[in-house]
Tab-separated table of C-alpha atoms in Angstrom:
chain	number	residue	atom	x	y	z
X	1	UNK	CA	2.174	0.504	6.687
X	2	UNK	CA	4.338	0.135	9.684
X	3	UNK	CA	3.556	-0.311	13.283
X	4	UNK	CA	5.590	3.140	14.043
X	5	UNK	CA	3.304	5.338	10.725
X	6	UNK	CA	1.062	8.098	11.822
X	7	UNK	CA	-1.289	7.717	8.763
X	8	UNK	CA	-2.894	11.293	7.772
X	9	UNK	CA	-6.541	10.433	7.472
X	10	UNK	CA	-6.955	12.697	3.837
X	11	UNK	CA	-10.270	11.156	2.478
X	12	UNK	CA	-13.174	11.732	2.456
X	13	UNK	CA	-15.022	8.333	4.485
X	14	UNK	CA	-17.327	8.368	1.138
X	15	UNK	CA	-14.113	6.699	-0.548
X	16	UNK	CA	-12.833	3.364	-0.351
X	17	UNK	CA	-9.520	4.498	0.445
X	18	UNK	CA	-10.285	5.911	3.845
X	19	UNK	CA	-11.306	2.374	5.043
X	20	UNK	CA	-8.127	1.099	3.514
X	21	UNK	CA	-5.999	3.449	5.440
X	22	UNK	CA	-8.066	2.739	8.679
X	23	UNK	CA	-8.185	-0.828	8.498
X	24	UNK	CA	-4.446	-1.121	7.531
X	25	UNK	CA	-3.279	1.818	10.257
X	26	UNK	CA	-5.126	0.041	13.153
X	27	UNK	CA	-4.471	-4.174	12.093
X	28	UNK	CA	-0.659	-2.880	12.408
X	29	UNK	CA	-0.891	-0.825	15.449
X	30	UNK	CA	0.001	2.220	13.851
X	31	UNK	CA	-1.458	5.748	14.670
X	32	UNK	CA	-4.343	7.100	12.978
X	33	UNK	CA	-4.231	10.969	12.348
X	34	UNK	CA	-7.508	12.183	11.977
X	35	UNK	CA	-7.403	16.058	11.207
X	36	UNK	CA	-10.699	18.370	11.496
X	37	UNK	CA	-12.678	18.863	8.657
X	38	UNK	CA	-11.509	22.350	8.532
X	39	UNK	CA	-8.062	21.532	8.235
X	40	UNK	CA	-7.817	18.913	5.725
X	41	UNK	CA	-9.611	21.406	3.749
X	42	UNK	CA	-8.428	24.818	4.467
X	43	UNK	CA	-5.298	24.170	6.464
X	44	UNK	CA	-3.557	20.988	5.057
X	45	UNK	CA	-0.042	21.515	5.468
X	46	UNK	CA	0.225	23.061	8.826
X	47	UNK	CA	-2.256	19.630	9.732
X	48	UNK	CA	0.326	17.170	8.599
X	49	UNK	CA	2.802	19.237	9.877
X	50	UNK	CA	1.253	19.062	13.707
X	51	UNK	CA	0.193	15.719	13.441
X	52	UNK	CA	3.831	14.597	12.378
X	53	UNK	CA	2.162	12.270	9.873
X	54	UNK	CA	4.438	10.382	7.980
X	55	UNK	CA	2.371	8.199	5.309
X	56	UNK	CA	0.057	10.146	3.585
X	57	UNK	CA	-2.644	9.164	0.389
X	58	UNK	CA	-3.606	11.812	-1.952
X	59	UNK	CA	-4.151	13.098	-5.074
X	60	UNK	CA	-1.003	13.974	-7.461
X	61	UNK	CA	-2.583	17.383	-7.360
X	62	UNK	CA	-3.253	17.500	-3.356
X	63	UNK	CA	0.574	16.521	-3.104
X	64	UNK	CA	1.290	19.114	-5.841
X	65	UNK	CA	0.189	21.509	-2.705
X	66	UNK	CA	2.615	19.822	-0.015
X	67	UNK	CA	5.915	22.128	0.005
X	68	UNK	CA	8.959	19.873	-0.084
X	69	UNK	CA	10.392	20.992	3.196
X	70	UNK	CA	7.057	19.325	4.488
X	71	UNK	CA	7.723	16.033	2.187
X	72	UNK	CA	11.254	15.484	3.141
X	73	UNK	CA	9.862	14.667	6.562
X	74	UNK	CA	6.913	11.652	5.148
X	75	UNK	CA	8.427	8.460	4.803
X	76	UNK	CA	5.474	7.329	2.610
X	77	UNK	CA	3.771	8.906	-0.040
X	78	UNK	CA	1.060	7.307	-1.848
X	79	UNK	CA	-0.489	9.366	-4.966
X	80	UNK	CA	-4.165	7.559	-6.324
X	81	UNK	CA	-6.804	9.151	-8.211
X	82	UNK	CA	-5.067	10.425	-10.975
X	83	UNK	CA	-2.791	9.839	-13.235
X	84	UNK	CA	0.298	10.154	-12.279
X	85	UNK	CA	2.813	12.481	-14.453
X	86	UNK	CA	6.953	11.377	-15.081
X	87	UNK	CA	8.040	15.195	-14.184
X	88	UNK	CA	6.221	15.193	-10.613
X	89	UNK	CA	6.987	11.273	-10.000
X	90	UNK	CA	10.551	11.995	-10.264
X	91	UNK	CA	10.141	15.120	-8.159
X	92	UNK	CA	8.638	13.646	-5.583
X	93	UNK	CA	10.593	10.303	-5.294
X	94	UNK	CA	13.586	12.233	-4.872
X	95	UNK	CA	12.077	13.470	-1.241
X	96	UNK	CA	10.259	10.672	0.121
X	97	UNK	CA	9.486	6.640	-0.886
X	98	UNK	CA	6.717	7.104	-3.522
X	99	UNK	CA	3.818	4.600	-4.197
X	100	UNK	CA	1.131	4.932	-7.294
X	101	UNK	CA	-1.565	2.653	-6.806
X	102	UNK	CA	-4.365	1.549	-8.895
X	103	UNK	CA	-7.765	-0.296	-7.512
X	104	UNK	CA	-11.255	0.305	-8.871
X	105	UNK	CA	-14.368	0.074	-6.910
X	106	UNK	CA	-15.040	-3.040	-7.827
X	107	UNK	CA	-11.987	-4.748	-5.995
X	108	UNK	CA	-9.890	-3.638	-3.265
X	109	UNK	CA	-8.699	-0.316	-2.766
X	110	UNK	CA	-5.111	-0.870	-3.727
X	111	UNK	CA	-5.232	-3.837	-6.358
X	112	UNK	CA	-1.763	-2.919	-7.906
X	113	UNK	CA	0.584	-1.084	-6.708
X	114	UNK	CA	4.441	0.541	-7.760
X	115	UNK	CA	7.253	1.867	-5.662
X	116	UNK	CA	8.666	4.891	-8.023
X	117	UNK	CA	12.211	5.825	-7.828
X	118	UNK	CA	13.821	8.988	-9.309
X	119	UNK	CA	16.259	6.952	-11.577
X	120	UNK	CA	12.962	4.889	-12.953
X	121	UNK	CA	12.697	5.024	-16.994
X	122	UNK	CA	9.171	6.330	-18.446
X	123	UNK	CA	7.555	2.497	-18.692
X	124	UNK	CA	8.066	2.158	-14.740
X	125	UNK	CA	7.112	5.820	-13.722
X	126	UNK	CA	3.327	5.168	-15.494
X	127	UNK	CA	3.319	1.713	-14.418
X	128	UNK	CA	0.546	0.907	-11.688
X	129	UNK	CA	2.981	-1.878	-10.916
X	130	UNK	CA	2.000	-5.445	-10.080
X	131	UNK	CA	-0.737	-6.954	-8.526
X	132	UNK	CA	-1.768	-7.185	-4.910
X	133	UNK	CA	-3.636	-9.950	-3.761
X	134	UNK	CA	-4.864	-10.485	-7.354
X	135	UNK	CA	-4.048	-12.017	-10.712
X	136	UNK	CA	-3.542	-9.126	-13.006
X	137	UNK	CA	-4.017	-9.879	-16.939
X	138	UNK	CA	-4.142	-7.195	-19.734
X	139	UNK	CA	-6.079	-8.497	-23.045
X	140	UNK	CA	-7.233	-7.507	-26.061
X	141	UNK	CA	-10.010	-4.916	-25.099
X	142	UNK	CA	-12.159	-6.505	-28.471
X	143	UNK	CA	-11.784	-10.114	-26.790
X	144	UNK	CA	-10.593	-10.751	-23.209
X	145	UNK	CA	-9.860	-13.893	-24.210
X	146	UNK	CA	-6.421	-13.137	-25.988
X	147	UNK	CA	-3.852	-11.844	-23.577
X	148	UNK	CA	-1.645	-8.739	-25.306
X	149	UNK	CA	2.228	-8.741	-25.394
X	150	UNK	CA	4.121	-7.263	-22.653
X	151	UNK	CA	4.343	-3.768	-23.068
X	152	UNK	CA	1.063	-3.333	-25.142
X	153	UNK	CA	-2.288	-1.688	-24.874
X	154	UNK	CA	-4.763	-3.714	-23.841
X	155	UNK	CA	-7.495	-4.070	-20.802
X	156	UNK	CA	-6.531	-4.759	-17.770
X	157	UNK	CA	-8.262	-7.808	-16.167
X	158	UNK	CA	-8.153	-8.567	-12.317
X	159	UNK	CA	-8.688	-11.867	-10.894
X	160	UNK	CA	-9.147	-12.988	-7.050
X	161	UNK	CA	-11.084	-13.050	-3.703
X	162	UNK	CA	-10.581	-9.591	-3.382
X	163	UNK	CA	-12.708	-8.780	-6.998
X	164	UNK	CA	-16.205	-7.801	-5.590
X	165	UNK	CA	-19.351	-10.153	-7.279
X	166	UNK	CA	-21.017	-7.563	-8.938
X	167	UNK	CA	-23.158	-4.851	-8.440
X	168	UNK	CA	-26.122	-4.825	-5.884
X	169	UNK	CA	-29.341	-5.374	-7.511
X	170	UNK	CA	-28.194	-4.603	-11.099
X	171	UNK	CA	-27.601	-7.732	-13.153
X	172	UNK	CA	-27.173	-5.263	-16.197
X	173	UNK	CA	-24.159	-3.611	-15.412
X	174	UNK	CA	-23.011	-6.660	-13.352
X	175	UNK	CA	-23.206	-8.490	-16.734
X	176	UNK	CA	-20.873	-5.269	-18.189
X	177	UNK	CA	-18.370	-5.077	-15.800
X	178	UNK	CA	-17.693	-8.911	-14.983
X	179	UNK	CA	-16.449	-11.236	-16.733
């Protein structure tokens, strides 16, 4: 986020991202686009278009519906939600600077993030990247006590302020999801 963005306000406010986007867009002093419900849903590409947004957070398959003439003209394009595939990664970091984030509900909206580049090997293009105000750890997913090599399978573990403390009222799945 930059003080000079016009952030295209995509999601739905039932998602954590929309907050993220709002909180970062105004703490900067950046602008805010806020299309009608009507548009983001039935007219999204003339919408960015006429609000001259240029950092926009959607879907790999919302972005799949952006036409590149339209992309050439975002400077940021961040793609959560999904995973992300090497063949539209490349395609789409060729036209614009390309983020893939990755932050579950129970931390912060972007809790690891990449910058892809077209010349970026297959490891880096599905890589969420690094962590963002958090400790990132991936261990064994039988015992989250032994960390995996680099490059292996495991679970990934965050660690921080940011982590929520569990889940209202529900010391059951609190017990679950927290270590």
């Amino acid at each position: 986020f930059k003080s000079t963005s016009r952030v295209y306000d995509f999601a739905s406010y039932a998602f954590d991202v929309s907050w993220s986007n709002l909180i970062h867009t105004l703490t900067i002093g950046a602008c805010l686009c806020i299309p009608s419900e009507q548009d983001r849903k039935d007219n999204l590409v003339e919408s960015i278009r006429s609000l001259c947004a240029t950092h926009i957070d959607v879907t790999p398959s919302v972005a799949r519906l952006i036409p590149d003439s339209l992309l050439c003209k975002i400077e940021t394009l961040v793609l959560g939600g999904e995973k992300l595939s090497a063949e539209l990664a490349r395609h789409l970091s060729s036209l614009v600077t390309l983020k893939n984030p990755y932050g579950p509900s129970e931390c912060t909206p972007t809790s690891t993030i990449a910058t892809i580049r077209p010349d970026d090997d297959d490891s880096k293009i599905s890589s969420i990247g690094r962590g963002l105000g958090v400790n990132t750890w991936v261990v064994d997913s039988e015992n989250e006590e032994i960390l995996v090599p680099i490059g292996q399978v495991g679970e990934l573990l965050l660690e921080g302020y940011l982590l929520g403390n569990g889940y209202l009222n529900d010391q059951t799945k609190t017990t679950a999801a927290f270590v």
